Coordinates of C-alpha atoms and ligand atoms in Angstrom, one line a residue:
X12 CA -7.7 -52.2 49.5
X13 CA -11.2 -51.4 48.5
X14 CA -10.5 -47.6 48.4
X15 CA -7.3 -48.2 46.4
X16 CA -9.3 -50.2 43.8
X17 CA -11.9 -47.5 43.7
X18 CA -9.4 -44.7 43.1
X19 CA -7.7 -46.8 40.4
X20 CA -11.0 -47.3 38.6
X21 CA -11.8 -43.6 39.0
X22 CA -8.6 -42.6 37.4
X23 CA -9.0 -45.1 34.6
X24 CA -12.5 -43.7 33.8
X25 CA -11.2 -40.1 33.8
X26 CA -8.3 -41.1 31.6
X27 CA -10.5 -42.9 29.1
X28 CA -12.9 -40.0 29.2
X29 CA -10.3 -37.5 28.2
X30 CA -8.2 -39.8 25.9
X31 CA -10.2 -39.1 22.7
X32 CA -10.0 -35.3 23.0
X33 CA -6.3 -35.6 23.9
X34 CA -5.6 -37.7 20.8
X35 CA -7.7 -35.3 18.7
X36 CA -5.8 -32.3 19.9
X37 CA -2.6 -34.1 18.9
X38 CA -4.0 -34.4 15.4
X39 CA -4.4 -30.6 15.3
X40 CA -1.7 -28.9 13.2
X41 CA -0.6 -26.1 15.6
X42 CA -0.2 -23.7 12.6
X43 CA -3.9 -23.8 11.8
X44 CA -6.8 -22.9 14.0
X45 CA -9.7 -25.1 12.9
X46 CA -12.1 -22.4 14.0
X47 CA -10.8 -20.1 11.2
X48 CA -12.7 -19.9 7.9
X49 CA -9.7 -18.7 5.9
X50 CA -6.1 -19.8 6.3
X51 CA -3.0 -17.8 5.5
X52 CA 0.0 -19.1 3.6
X53 CA 2.6 -20.4 6.1
X54 CA 6.4 -20.3 5.8
X55 CA 9.3 -21.0 8.1
X56 CA 12.2 -19.3 6.5
X57 CA 10.9 -16.4 4.5
X58 CA 7.8 -15.1 2.8
X59 CA 6.9 -12.8 -0.1
X60 CA 3.5 -11.3 -0.9
X61 CA 2.9 -9.3 -4.1
X62 CA 0.1 -8.6 -6.5
X63 CA 1.5 -10.7 -9.3
X64 CA 2.4 -14.4 -9.3
X65 CA 5.6 -14.3 -11.3
X66 CA 7.0 -11.4 -9.3
X67 CA 6.3 -13.3 -6.1
X68 CA 8.1 -16.4 -7.4
X69 CA 11.1 -14.3 -8.4
X70 CA 11.2 -12.6 -5.0
X71 CA 11.0 -16.0 -3.2
X72 CA 13.8 -17.4 -5.3
X73 CA 16.1 -14.5 -4.2
X74 CA 15.4 -15.4 -0.6
X75 CA 16.0 -19.1 -1.2
X76 CA 19.3 -18.3 -2.8
X77 CA 20.5 -16.5 0.3
X78 CA 19.4 -13.0 -0.5
X79 CA 17.8 -10.8 2.1
X80 CA 14.4 -9.0 2.0
X81 CA 15.9 -5.9 0.3
X82 CA 17.5 -8.0 -2.5
X83 CA 14.2 -9.7 -3.0
X84 CA 12.4 -6.3 -3.1
X85 CA 14.8 -5.0 -5.8
X86 CA 14.1 -8.1 -8.0
X87 CA 10.4 -7.8 -7.4
X88 CA 10.2 -4.1 -8.2
X89 CA 11.8 -4.6 -11.6
X90 CA 9.8 -7.8 -12.3
X91 CA 6.5 -6.0 -11.6
X92 CA 7.6 -3.2 -14.0
X93 CA 7.3 -5.9 -16.7
X94 CA 4.5 -8.2 -15.4
X95 CA 2.2 -5.6 -13.9
X96 CA 2.7 -2.6 -16.2
X97 CA -0.3 -0.7 -14.9
X98 CA 1.3 -0.3 -11.5
X99 CA 4.8 -1.9 -11.3
X100 CA 7.1 0.7 -12.7
X101 CA 10.3 2.5 -13.3
X102 CA 8.6 5.7 -14.4
X103 CA 6.9 6.3 -11.1
X104 CA 7.8 6.5 -7.4
X105 CA 6.9 5.3 -4.0
X106 CA 7.8 4.7 -0.4
X107 CA 9.5 1.8 1.4
X108 CA 9.7 0.9 5.1
X109 CA 12.6 -1.4 6.0
X110 CA 13.4 -3.1 9.2
X111 CA 17.0 -4.0 9.4
X112 CA 17.5 -6.8 11.9
X113 CA 21.3 -6.2 12.1
X114 CA 21.0 -2.6 13.5
X115 CA 17.5 -3.0 14.9
X116 CA 16.3 0.1 13.1
X117 CA 13.3 1.0 11.0
X118 CA 14.0 3.1 7.9
X119 CA 11.6 5.1 5.8
X120 CA 12.7 5.6 2.2
X121 CA 11.0 8.3 0.2
X122 CA 11.4 7.9 -3.6
X123 CA 8.3 9.9 -4.4
X124 CA 8.2 11.8 -7.7
X125 CA 8.9 15.6 -7.7
X126 CA 7.4 18.4 -9.6
X127 CA 9.7 19.6 -12.4
X128 CA 11.5 23.0 -12.0
X129 CA 9.3 24.5 -14.6
X130 CA 6.1 23.6 -12.7
X131 CA 3.9 26.4 -11.4
X132 CA 1.1 26.6 -8.8
X133 CA -1.6 27.3 -11.4
X134 CA -0.4 25.1 -14.2
X135 CA -3.6 23.0 -14.2
X136 CA -6.1 26.0 -14.2
X137 CA -7.8 27.2 -17.4
X138 CA -8.4 30.8 -18.3
X139 CA -11.4 31.0 -16.0
X140 CA -9.4 29.6 -13.1
X141 CA -11.1 26.2 -13.1
X142 CA -9.1 23.0 -12.8
X143 CA -8.6 21.2 -16.1
X144 CA -8.6 17.6 -15.1
X145 CA -7.5 16.4 -18.5
X146 CA -4.3 18.4 -18.0
X147 CA -3.6 17.2 -14.4
X148 CA -4.5 13.5 -15.1
X149 CA -3.9 12.6 -18.7
X150 CA -1.5 15.0 -20.3
X151 CA 2.3 15.2 -20.4
X152 CA 2.1 17.9 -17.7
X153 CA 0.8 15.3 -15.3
X154 CA 4.2 13.6 -15.1
X155 CA 6.4 14.0 -12.1
X156 CA 10.1 13.3 -12.1
X157 CA 10.3 9.6 -11.4
X158 CA 12.0 8.2 -8.3
X159 CA 11.7 4.4 -8.5
X160 CA 15.2 3.7 -10.0
X161 CA 16.9 6.0 -7.5
X162 CA 15.0 4.5 -4.6
X163 CA 15.8 0.9 -5.3
X164 CA 19.5 1.6 -6.2
X165 CA 19.8 3.4 -2.8
X166 CA 18.3 0.6 -0.7
X167 CA 20.3 -2.1 -2.6
X168 CA 23.6 -0.3 -1.9
X169 CA 22.7 0.4 1.7
X170 CA 21.1 -2.9 2.8
X171 CA 21.4 -5.4 -0.1
X172 CA 23.8 -8.3 -0.4
X173 CA 23.4 -9.4 -4.0
X174 CA 24.5 -7.9 -7.3
X175 CA 22.2 -5.6 -9.2
X176 CA 22.8 -7.6 -12.4
X177 CA 21.7 -10.9 -10.8
X178 CA 18.6 -9.4 -9.3
X179 CA 17.4 -7.5 -12.4
X180 CA 18.1 -10.5 -14.8
X181 CA 14.7 -12.2 -14.4
X182 CA 12.9 -8.9 -15.3
X183 CA 15.1 -8.5 -18.4
X184 CA 14.3 -12.1 -19.5
X185 CA 10.5 -11.5 -19.0
X186 CA 10.6 -8.3 -21.0
X187 CA 12.8 -9.8 -23.8
X188 CA 11.1 -13.2 -24.1
X189 CA 7.6 -12.0 -23.2
X190 CA 5.1 -12.8 -20.6
X191 CA 2.0 -14.9 -21.0
X192 CA -0.9 -12.4 -20.9
X193 CA -3.5 -13.2 -18.2
X194 CA -7.1 -12.2 -18.0
X195 CA -6.3 -9.3 -15.6
X196 CA -3.6 -7.8 -17.9
X197 CA -5.7 -8.3 -21.0
X198 CA -8.7 -6.6 -19.5
X199 CA -6.7 -3.7 -18.0
X200 CA -5.2 -3.0 -21.4
X201 CA -8.6 -3.1 -23.1
X202 CA -9.8 -0.5 -20.5
X203 CA -6.8 1.6 -21.1
X204 CA -7.0 1.8 -24.9
X205 CA -9.0 5.0 -25.3
X206 CA -6.5 6.9 -23.3
X207 CA -3.4 5.1 -24.5
X208 CA -4.2 6.1 -28.1
X209 CA -2.5 9.4 -27.5
X210 CA 0.8 7.6 -27.2
X211 CA 2.0 5.8 -30.4
X212 CA 4.9 4.2 -28.5
X213 CA 2.5 2.8 -25.9
X214 CA 0.2 1.5 -28.6
X215 CA 3.1 -0.3 -30.3
X216 CA 3.9 -2.2 -27.2
X217 CA 0.6 -2.9 -25.5
X218 CA -1.5 -3.7 -28.6
X219 CA -1.2 -5.9 -31.6
X220 CA -1.3 -4.8 -35.2
X221 CA -4.2 -2.5 -36.1
X222 CA -4.6 -1.7 -32.3
X223 CA -6.1 -5.1 -31.6
X224 CA -6.0 -6.6 -28.2
X225 CA -3.7 -9.1 -26.4
X226 CA -6.0 -11.9 -25.3
X227 CA -5.3 -14.3 -22.4
X228 CA -2.6 -16.8 -23.5
X229 CA -0.9 -14.4 -25.9
X230 CA 2.7 -13.5 -25.4
X231 CA 3.5 -9.8 -24.7
X232 CA 7.1 -8.9 -25.5
X233 CA 8.6 -5.5 -24.3
X234 CA 11.8 -5.2 -26.3
X235 CA 12.4 -1.5 -25.6
X236 CA 11.8 -2.0 -21.9
X237 CA 14.4 -4.9 -21.9
X238 CA 16.9 -2.5 -23.5
X239 CA 16.2 0.1 -20.7
X240 CA 16.5 -2.6 -18.0
X241 CA 19.8 -3.8 -19.5
X242 CA 21.2 -0.2 -19.2
X243 CA 20.1 0.0 -15.6
X244 CA 21.6 -3.4 -15.0
X245 CA 25.0 -2.4 -16.3
X246 CA 25.2 1.3 -15.3
X247 CA 22.7 1.5 -12.4
X248 CA 20.7 4.6 -11.7
X249 CA 23.3 6.8 -13.4
X250 CA 22.0 5.7 -16.8
X251 CA 18.5 6.8 -15.7
X252 CA 19.3 10.2 -14.1
X253 CA 22.4 11.2 -15.8
X254 CA 22.6 9.2 -19.1
X255 CA 20.9 7.9 -22.1
X256 CA 17.5 7.3 -20.5
X257 CA 17.1 10.8 -19.0
X258 CA 18.2 12.2 -22.4
X259 CA 15.5 10.3 -24.2
X260 CA 12.8 11.4 -21.7
X261 CA 13.9 15.0 -21.8
X262 CA 13.9 14.9 -25.6
X263 CA 10.4 13.5 -25.6
X264 CA 9.3 16.2 -23.1
X265 CA 10.7 19.0 -25.2
X266 CA 9.1 17.7 -28.4
X267 CA 5.7 17.4 -26.8
X268 CA 5.6 20.6 -24.6
X269 CA 6.4 18.7 -21.4
X270 CA 8.3 20.3 -18.6
X271 CA 10.8 17.7 -17.4
X272 CA 14.4 18.5 -18.3
X273 CA 17.7 16.7 -17.9
X274 CA 18.4 19.0 -14.9
X275 CA 15.3 17.7 -13.2
X276 CA 16.7 14.2 -13.5
X277 CA 20.2 15.3 -12.3
X278 CA 18.8 17.0 -9.3
X279 CA 16.4 14.2 -8.3
X280 CA 17.3 12.6 -4.9
X281 CA 15.7 10.1 -2.6
X282 CA 15.2 10.9 1.0
X283 CA 15.7 8.7 4.1
X284 CA 13.2 10.0 6.5
X285 CA 12.5 9.4 10.2
X286 CA 9.5 7.0 10.3
X287 CA 6.4 8.2 12.0
X288 CA 5.9 6.1 15.2
X289 CA 2.9 5.4 17.3
X290 CA 1.4 2.7 19.4
X291 CA -1.8 0.7 19.8
X292 CA -2.4 -1.2 23.0
X293 CA 1.3 -1.7 23.7
X294 CA 2.3 -2.6 20.1
X295 CA 4.6 -0.1 18.2
X296 CA 3.5 1.0 14.8
X297 CA 6.0 2.4 12.3
X298 CA 4.8 4.0 9.1
X299 CA 5.6 6.5 6.3
X300 CA 5.9 10.1 7.3
X301 CA 5.1 13.1 5.0
X302 CA 5.1 13.6 2.0
X303 CA 2.8 10.7 2.6
X304 CA -0.1 11.4 4.8
X305 CA -0.5 7.7 5.3
X306 CA 1.6 7.1 8.5
X307 CA 0.4 10.3 10.3
X308 CA -3.2 9.6 9.8
X309 CA -2.9 5.8 10.4
X310 CA -1.5 6.7 13.9
X311 CA -4.0 9.5 14.5
X312 CA -6.8 7.0 13.7
X313 CA -5.3 4.3 15.9
X314 CA -4.9 6.8 18.8
X315 CA -8.5 7.8 18.5
X316 CA -9.9 4.3 18.2
X317 CA -7.8 3.0 21.1
X318 CA -10.1 5.0 23.4
X319 CA -13.0 2.7 22.7
X320 CA -13.6 -1.0 23.4
X321 CA -13.9 -2.0 19.8
X322 CA -13.6 -5.7 20.4
X323 CA -16.6 -5.6 22.8
X324 CA -18.6 -3.6 20.2
X325 CA -17.8 -6.3 17.6
X326 CA -15.9 -6.5 14.3
X327 CA -17.8 -4.6 11.6
X328 CA -20.7 -4.0 13.9
X329 CA -22.7 -0.7 13.3
X330 CA -21.1 0.8 16.5
X331 CA -17.6 0.0 15.4
X332 CA -18.1 1.2 11.8
X333 CA -19.7 4.4 13.3
X334 CA -16.6 5.0 15.4
X335 CA -14.3 4.4 12.4
X336 CA -16.3 6.8 10.3
X337 CA -16.2 9.6 13.0
X338 CA -12.5 9.2 13.5
X339 CA -11.8 9.1 9.7
X340 CA -14.0 12.2 9.2
X341 CA -11.6 14.2 11.5
X342 CA -8.4 12.7 10.1
X343 CA -9.3 13.5 6.5
X344 CA -10.4 17.0 7.3
X345 CA -7.0 17.6 8.9
X346 CA -5.3 16.0 5.9
X347 CA -6.9 18.5 3.6
X348 CA -5.3 21.4 5.3
X349 CA -2.0 20.4 6.9
X350 CA -0.5 17.8 4.8
X351 CA 2.2 18.4 2.2
X352 CA 5.9 18.0 1.4
X353 CA 7.7 18.8 4.7
X354 CA 10.6 20.3 2.6
X355 CA 8.1 23.1 1.7
X356 CA 5.5 23.4 4.5
X357 CA 5.5 22.8 8.2
X358 CA 3.4 19.7 8.8
X359 CA 2.1 19.5 12.4
X360 CA 2.9 15.7 12.6
X361 CA 3.4 15.8 16.3
X362 CA 0.0 17.3 17.0
X363 CA -1.7 15.0 14.6
X364 CA -0.2 11.9 16.2
X365 CA -0.4 13.0 19.8
X366 CA -2.4 10.8 22.2
X367 CA -3.7 13.9 24.0
X368 CA -5.2 15.4 20.9
X369 CA -6.7 11.9 20.1
X370 CA -8.3 11.9 23.6
X371 CA -10.0 15.2 22.8
X372 CA -11.3 13.9 19.5
X373 CA -12.5 10.6 21.0
X374 CA -14.3 12.6 23.7
X375 CA -16.1 14.6 21.1
X376 CA -17.5 11.6 19.3
X377 CA -21.1 10.6 20.1
X378 CA -21.8 6.9 20.2
X379 CA -25.3 7.3 18.8
X380 CA -25.2 10.1 16.3
X381 CA -23.2 10.8 13.1
X382 CA -21.2 13.9 13.0
X383 CA -21.5 16.4 10.2
X384 CA -18.6 17.1 7.9
X385 CA -19.8 20.7 7.4
X386 CA -19.1 21.4 11.1
X387 CA -15.9 19.5 11.3
X388 CA -13.0 21.6 10.0
X389 CA -9.3 20.9 9.7
X390 CA -7.4 21.5 13.0
X391 CA -10.6 21.7 15.1
X392 CA -9.0 19.7 17.9
X393 CA -5.5 21.3 18.1
X394 CA -3.7 24.6 17.7
X395 CA -1.3 24.1 14.9
X396 CA 2.1 25.6 15.5
X397 CA 3.0 28.4 13.2
X398 CA 5.2 28.2 11.0
X399 CA -6.9 2.9 -10.2
X400 CA -3.3 2.0 -9.7
X401 CA -0.7 1.4 -7.2
X402 CA 0.8 -1.8 -5.9
X403 CA 2.3 -3.0 -2.6
X404 CA 4.6 -5.9 -1.7
X405 CA 5.8 -7.2 1.6
X406 CA 8.8 -9.4 2.3
X407 CA 10.2 -11.0 5.5
X408 CA 13.4 -13.0 5.4
X409 CA 15.1 -15.6 7.7
X410 CA 17.5 -12.9 9.0
X411 CA 14.7 -11.0 10.6
X412 CA 14.6 -8.2 8.0
X413 CA 11.3 -6.7 6.7
X414 CA 10.4 -4.7 3.6
X415 CA 7.0 -3.1 3.2
X416 CA 6.9 -1.2 -0.1
X417 CA 4.2 0.7 -2.0
X418 CA 5.0 2.2 -5.4
X419 CA 2.8 3.7 -8.1
X420 CA 2.3 5.4 -11.4
X421 CA -0.9 6.9 -9.8
X422 CA -3.6 5.8 -12.2
X423 CA -3.5 2.5 -14.1
X424 CA -0.6 2.9 -16.5
X425 CA -0.1 6.4 -15.1
X426 CA -0.3 9.1 -17.8
X427 CA -0.5 6.3 -20.4
X428 CA 2.4 7.9 -22.1
X429 CA 5.4 5.7 -23.1
X430 CA 8.7 7.5 -24.0
X431 CA 9.6 6.2 -27.5
X432 CA 12.4 3.7 -27.5
X433 CA 12.5 3.2 -23.8
X434 CA 9.3 1.2 -23.0
X435 CA 8.9 3.3 -19.9
X436 CA 5.3 4.2 -18.9
X437 CA 5.3 7.6 -17.2
X438 CA 3.3 8.4 -14.1
X439 CA 0.6 11.0 -13.7
X440 CA 1.4 11.8 -10.1
X441 CA 1.1 15.6 -10.5
X442 CA -2.7 15.1 -10.0
X443 CA -1.9 14.3 -6.3
X444 CA -1.0 18.0 -5.8
X445 CA -3.9 20.3 -5.0
X446 CA -4.4 22.0 -8.4
X447 CA -6.6 24.6 -6.7
X448 CA -7.4 24.9 -2.9
X449 CA -10.7 23.3 -2.1
X450 CA -11.0 21.4 -5.4
X451 CA -10.9 17.6 -5.1
X452 CA -8.3 15.4 -7.0
X453 CA -9.1 12.1 -8.7
X454 CA -9.7 10.4 -5.3
X455 CA -12.0 13.1 -4.1
X456 CA -9.3 14.4 -1.8
X457 CA -9.4 18.1 -1.1
X458 CA -6.2 20.0 -0.6
X459 CA -4.9 23.4 0.2
X460 CA -1.8 25.6 0.1
X461 CA 0.2 23.0 1.9
X462 CA -0.1 20.7 -1.1
X463 CA 0.0 23.3 -3.9
X464 CA 2.3 22.8 -6.8
X465 CA 5.9 24.2 -6.6
X466 CA 9.1 23.4 -8.5
X467 CA 10.9 20.5 -6.9
X468 CA 8.1 19.8 -4.4
X469 CA 6.8 16.3 -3.7
X470 CA 3.1 15.8 -4.1
X471 CA 1.1 14.5 -1.1
X472 CA 0.4 10.8 -1.0
X473 CA -1.8 8.4 0.9
X474 CA 0.5 5.4 0.6
X475 CA 0.9 3.7 3.9
X476 CA 3.6 1.0 4.0
X477 CA 3.6 -0.1 7.6
X478 CA 5.4 -2.4 10.1
X479 CA 4.0 -3.2 13.5
X480 CA 6.3 -4.4 16.3
X481 CA 5.5 -6.5 19.4
X482 CA 8.2 -6.6 22.1
X483 CA 10.7 -5.0 19.8
X484 CA 10.2 -7.5 17.0
X485 CA 8.2 -7.1 13.7
X486 CA 4.9 -8.9 14.0
X487 CA 2.9 -7.5 11.0
X488 CA 4.0 -5.8 7.8
X489 CA 1.3 -4.5 5.4
X490 CA 0.3 -1.9 2.8
X491 CA -2.1 -1.5 -0.1
X492 CA -3.0 0.6 -3.1
X493 CA -6.4 2.3 -3.3
X494 CA -5.8 6.1 -3.5
X495 CA -7.6 7.8 -0.5
X496 CA -8.7 4.4 0.8
X497 CA -5.1 3.2 1.4
X498 CA -5.0 4.7 4.9
X499 CA -8.3 3.2 6.0
X500 CA -7.5 -0.1 4.4
X501 CA -4.2 -0.4 6.4
X502 CA -6.0 0.8 9.5
X503 CA -8.5 -2.0 9.3
X504 CA -5.8 -4.6 8.6
X505 CA -4.0 -3.5 11.8
X506 CA -7.2 -3.4 13.9
X507 CA -8.5 -6.7 12.4
X508 CA -5.3 -8.5 13.5
X509 CA -4.5 -6.7 16.7
X510 CA -7.9 -5.7 18.1
X511 CA -10.1 -8.4 16.7
X512 CA -7.6 -11.2 16.7
X513 CA -8.4 -12.4 13.2
X514 CA -5.7 -14.3 11.4
X515 CA -4.1 -12.4 8.4
X516 CA -6.3 -14.2 5.9
X517 CA -9.5 -13.4 7.7
X518 CA -8.3 -9.8 8.4
X519 CA -7.7 -9.4 4.6
X520 CA -11.0 -10.8 3.3
X521 CA -13.2 -9.0 5.9
X522 CA -15.4 -6.3 4.2
X523 CA -13.8 -2.8 4.4
X524 CA -15.4 0.6 5.1
X525 CA -14.2 4.1 4.5
X526 CA -15.0 7.7 5.3
X527 CA -12.9 10.6 4.1
X528 CA -14.7 13.7 5.6
X529 CA -16.0 14.8 2.2
X530 CA -18.1 13.4 0.6
X531 CA -19.9 12.9 4.0
X532 CA -20.7 9.2 3.5
X533 CA -19.6 5.9 4.7
X534 CA -18.4 3.9 1.8
X535 CA -18.7 0.1 2.3
X536 CA -17.9 -3.0 0.4
X537 CA -20.4 -5.8 -0.2
X538 CA -20.7 -8.0 2.8
X539 CA -21.8 -5.6 5.6
X540 CA -25.2 -6.8 6.8
X541 CA -28.4 -5.0 6.0
X542 CA -29.3 -4.5 9.7
X543 CA -25.8 -3.0 10.3
X544 CA -26.4 -0.6 7.4
X545 CA -29.8 0.2 8.9
X546 CA -28.4 1.0 12.3
X547 CA -25.7 3.2 10.7
X548 CA -28.5 5.1 8.8
X549 CA -30.4 5.4 12.1
X550 CA -27.4 7.2 13.6
X551 CA -27.6 9.7 10.7
X552 CA -24.9 8.3 8.3
X553 CA -25.2 8.1 4.6
X554 CA -24.0 4.6 3.6
X555 CA -23.1 3.7 0.0
X556 CA -21.8 0.4 -1.4
X557 CA -19.1 0.9 -4.0
X558 CA -16.4 -1.2 -5.6
X559 CA -13.9 -3.2 -3.5
X560 CA -11.2 -1.3 -1.8
X561 CA -7.5 -2.0 -1.8
X562 CA -5.2 -4.9 -2.7
X563 CA -3.2 -5.5 0.5
X564 CA -0.2 -7.8 0.8
X565 CA 0.5 -8.7 4.4
X566 CA 2.8 -10.9 6.4
X567 CA 2.5 -11.7 10.1
X568 CA 5.4 -13.2 12.1
X569 CA 4.3 -15.3 15.1
X570 CA 6.7 -17.6 16.9
X571 CA 8.8 -19.4 14.3
X572 CA 6.3 -19.0 11.5
X573 CA 5.4 -16.5 8.8
X574 CA 1.8 -16.2 7.9
X575 CA 1.0 -14.3 4.8
X576 CA -2.0 -13.4 2.7
X577 CA -2.5 -11.6 -0.6
X578 CA -5.7 -9.7 -1.1
X579 CA -8.2 -11.8 -3.2
X580 CA -9.7 -8.5 -4.4
X581 CA -7.1 -8.5 -7.2
X582 CA -7.0 -11.7 -9.3
X583 CA -3.2 -12.5 -9.7
X584 CA -1.8 -11.8 -6.3
X585 CA 0.2 -14.5 -4.5
X586 CA 1.9 -15.1 -1.2
X587 CA 4.6 -17.7 -1.1
X588 CA 6.6 -19.0 1.9
X589 CA 9.3 -21.6 2.3
Ligands
DON30 O1 0.2 8.5 -3.8 C1 -1.1 8.3 -3.7 O2 -1.7 8.4 -2.7 C2 -1.8 7.9 -5.0 N1 -1.1 8.4 -6.1 C3 -2.0 6.4 -5.0 C4 -2.8 6.0 -6.2 C5 -3.4 4.6 -6.0 O3 -3.4 4.0 -5.0 C6 -4.3 4.1 -7.1 N2 -4.6 2.8 -6.9 N3 -5.6 2.2 -6.8

């Protein structure tokens, strides 16, 4: 009796002792971890992450109305062409990764611009053989044949469920009735003015009378663009590649010594490519193959870094950043020589993404001492077989589909040239070619023969739309703008979530680092501690703090929930879920 009473009291005491923490744990919302400093947006049925609020809302409405991720992507792409003119586009090109839940397949859609038929290898060299950057970046010759309209038409036909007209309607309304100018747009147009002045059609649209500025709160109407969008809405990409719009662009080219002809438009085609596939600690990574260098080098970098215990070394510790820099040094050296349009050159993708080559590279890295870019040369670790503006958006829907899309005009507002009467801003993507072997492009990227200019060739890109799978199901989709920094930004998002177990908000806001072989320096964002910088310098690195890198838009799927986050590095981005 006595012992029974004793054990009853003992149990009661234990129960009362643990009761408060049990009750507290019941108060915890399972979606949030109260140890986390930043929290992602949460959704149960679908999620959209883009760099501009209106476009995000439009994309989410498509999902809510029963559309799938590709329908939503189509609506977003045209909305961004109106609301984010510096990067959203119909006069540019890009890459899209799609996961189709129905056939359990990942697709890589290449709608990159092409060099016109009249393009020549030396078209950007002056009489002394030097690269004329004004020509490759700011002239009518900098324009590649646009691919965006063909790209989105293709994916809508192949994977979409909604009508083109319905999806494009919000963009038409925004162009016709005008958008409220925000601080971001107002400032970007102020910055663009000196270059835009070469294009009277651009000045008419993006500036008020007497070339004065649109200020925050003003309404920006894009009547010509709305006309163009209506044509695309009723006739589809035919109107762009084989009708009125291509006629207008070809006429503008002819009158201004440009190279693009109606035949260039007629012969433009998108390509469905086999995604490049790798793995990191048991998770499968699918990304964009050449003519983007993004996927190949992302996988090469993950393969190298997998050889180290990064999480033990610590997130953004000097040792981890050192290893990133050494791996990046090798990857960007390889990029400079081997990467180009696979329709024109043999790209050794298999070698570059092989685990065994990565082992060799990892083994060559000293943990204590920085390498030297002058002694690292392309292809050092394998025998090759012979022979400021982009934007990303990510969507996941309730059907299990995923879209990860990066598209661009290259620079902010591309070439700054608007084709009169169309409202279309043209890209300056020709600068992504290597104008001369060994001479850097606008992002400091050095290229070679593999990326030289040739008629009909696609210029090499760094865009890295990516989808990561766990046990056969998508768990992370991400991508970013940022020129040469795109690959390393996506790398760090993948490592931050998978290796360091940060939630997607924390993975996004964490300070980023970058090394691209040449210049031989680690570029860092503000937020890396002084003693980390000192330790990196002690290892022999040059460390420079420069402006923020990237504008990622990411979604994670875990259990029944979507967790998303838009990069706060750009002011107007927004993730919404429902
Ligand atoms: O395709 C590329 O790699 C470049 N044209 C992307 C440019 C870019 O990301 C500029 N944005 N910050």
